């Protein structure tokens, strides 16, 4: 597997370029949106938080049916329409002037984003063989981080300017980035729709028949639901860099405030450089569960080191925080690679979009519950909170093995030796 940021020419490179295009706009949006909605639109911070929580809750519910549409109507067409829809939703923020229009625009944005994520996964599954998916997803994750870093720099310029025009320019850039993504997606080959029952395998595993109860939806597939829930627990670390660590550094350590930015850059750069390499050994269910299990222990070590940074002099605190951040990003990359493999290999091949839409709701739940949970654990409880977070991660990572065997074992397959379907 190559460790280059950009994958080889062909559909894989086009997917990476599409990811890069819209992640640049998203990076600028993420660092400016809160101040735009409060300073330009004139909403109270509490109302912004409430509106975004409602929006992402709606978006998480929409991910599964929109993923099903991608399966049944064609993944490329669905992805193109949802990319256009995302651009339109971002553009609508430019004319929002009140709370209710803001909530409606945010719901449209979150719904289109959730659906686009599911449709892209279905598109990837249709264009790339099962054995290549985790490697490509590693490329896409590295590309995503590169785009977010560039976009965050652009957003920083807008924040420095602080003018209404600068903020409006950022939102216009984000909308344009999704239109560029649309143009790139149109260059991909069409993926034929899959009728229910045509796929007789689960992901890359043979012999996993589509059950009658699957017609009632992914939520009736209890083994897959359990795997997705365990992955959601592992994803609770997502707000760590944006909220948990900044608050911990400010409230519980003597470290300088600029370290928050430095740790973010460290994380982003490490993912760009090493995510592809970290995913190289994940080729089936057995290696995926081992990667997740190892990442749980590394995350526990990271939490313990972070806890040591509290109540010590300035430079030892900086040292502990840097070491903890290195361990945290190693855990993040291992968990990501393992979960990607599991999410595809345990999904029926005729329902990839629907299943990916459900698996992706873990990100939304983590974004919704993570801030409150991390604030309570880390700032409120201190060291015990860090250890509880690390312990929960280890527990979920170890439970992933039995859950995966339950999901794969119904067909009699051995998790340690997954059989790939020839394409």
Phi, psi and omega in degrees: 000133178287149178255012178293153179294319182261127181288172181300162181300153182120195182304325181295320179291321179297318177299320179293319179293323176296319176297318180297318183301307185280339179287332175297312177297320180295322179300318177294322180295316185298322185274349183243343191298317183301314180289328177297312183292329181273315186273326183264308179288328177091023180272149174290145180306320180297323179289325176297314179299316179297314181298318180290326177296314177299316183298314182287333173296316177296316180299322180294325178289331183279341185300318183293307180297324178291325173296323177296320177299318179298321178295316189275330186252352181115123188290322182293315179298319179295317180297319179297312181296321181287329174294318176296319178298322177295318178300318180295321180295317177297318178299327180293335177298336182293336183246003179289134181225007181210172186293311183297312175301325178298314180297317180297316179294320179295321177296318178297318180296310182295322179295314180295320179296315180296316179294320179297320178299316180293317181295323178295321178294320177295322178296316178300316181297328180280340185256342187235140180292158185303322183288346183258353190293313182297320177298317179293320178298327175295317175301315182295323178294319177296318178296319178303314181295322177298315180295318179298322180295316178297314180297321178298324176296318177296316178298324178298323176297321178294321179295322179294320178293317175069013183262159177300319180298320180296317178296316179297325178297322178296315180293324176295321177298318180296316178299317180295327180295325178285331173292321175297319175302318179301314181299321179290319179298328179293342179279349181280153174296149177290145176252123184296140175300152180245123177281150179301130178095347178291322179275123181254008178237160172262117176049238179267009183255136176280159168076011178260091186290152173287118184279158178301321183292341179297338179296340180274357175116163182298331183294344176273353177272085189301319179300317181292322178300318180296316178300316180295321179293319177296322177295326177298320176300317180294332181279354179298347177283355185301316180281010185298311183287326184275337184225306187300306181293317177304317179293319179299314181298317183288321189264332191238354182232170176259009182291152180290154183295328182296344180296333178303312179295320181297320179292325176296316178296318178302314180297311182298315180295320180296318179296318178301319188273328193238354183298318179298316179297319181294330182275354187300323183272000181265105186233355181195185184295320180297310180293329179293315180293326176294320179296319179294319181295316178297321181296329178298316179292321179295322179293322176298318177298320179299316180297319179296320179291318176303318181298327180294342183284348180278133174075021176241165180302167190306304187284324169301323178298317178300316180299314179299319182294321179292315178298317177300320180294323177296313178298320181297317182287329174297315177298318180300314182293321178293315179297320180297312181299316180295317183292325177300313181298315181297318185296326179276313186293336181263004179259137175302140185294341179267005182219034185297314181299315179297313181292322177293326175299320178289315181299324181290344178295342177299325178296316180295316179297318179296321179291331182277312185269334184304313181302313180296316182295312182293322178299316180293315184290310190277307182285321183284315186260338180073226184304314177302325178295317177300314182293326177293319177298315178295320179295320178296323179294316178298315180301314180293323181292324177286326178291339181297328179298303177300322180296320179293318178296323177298314182292319182277333188287344180295340177261359182084007179284149173269128181298326185290339183225073180293142180259124183273144179277126177292140179244000000 
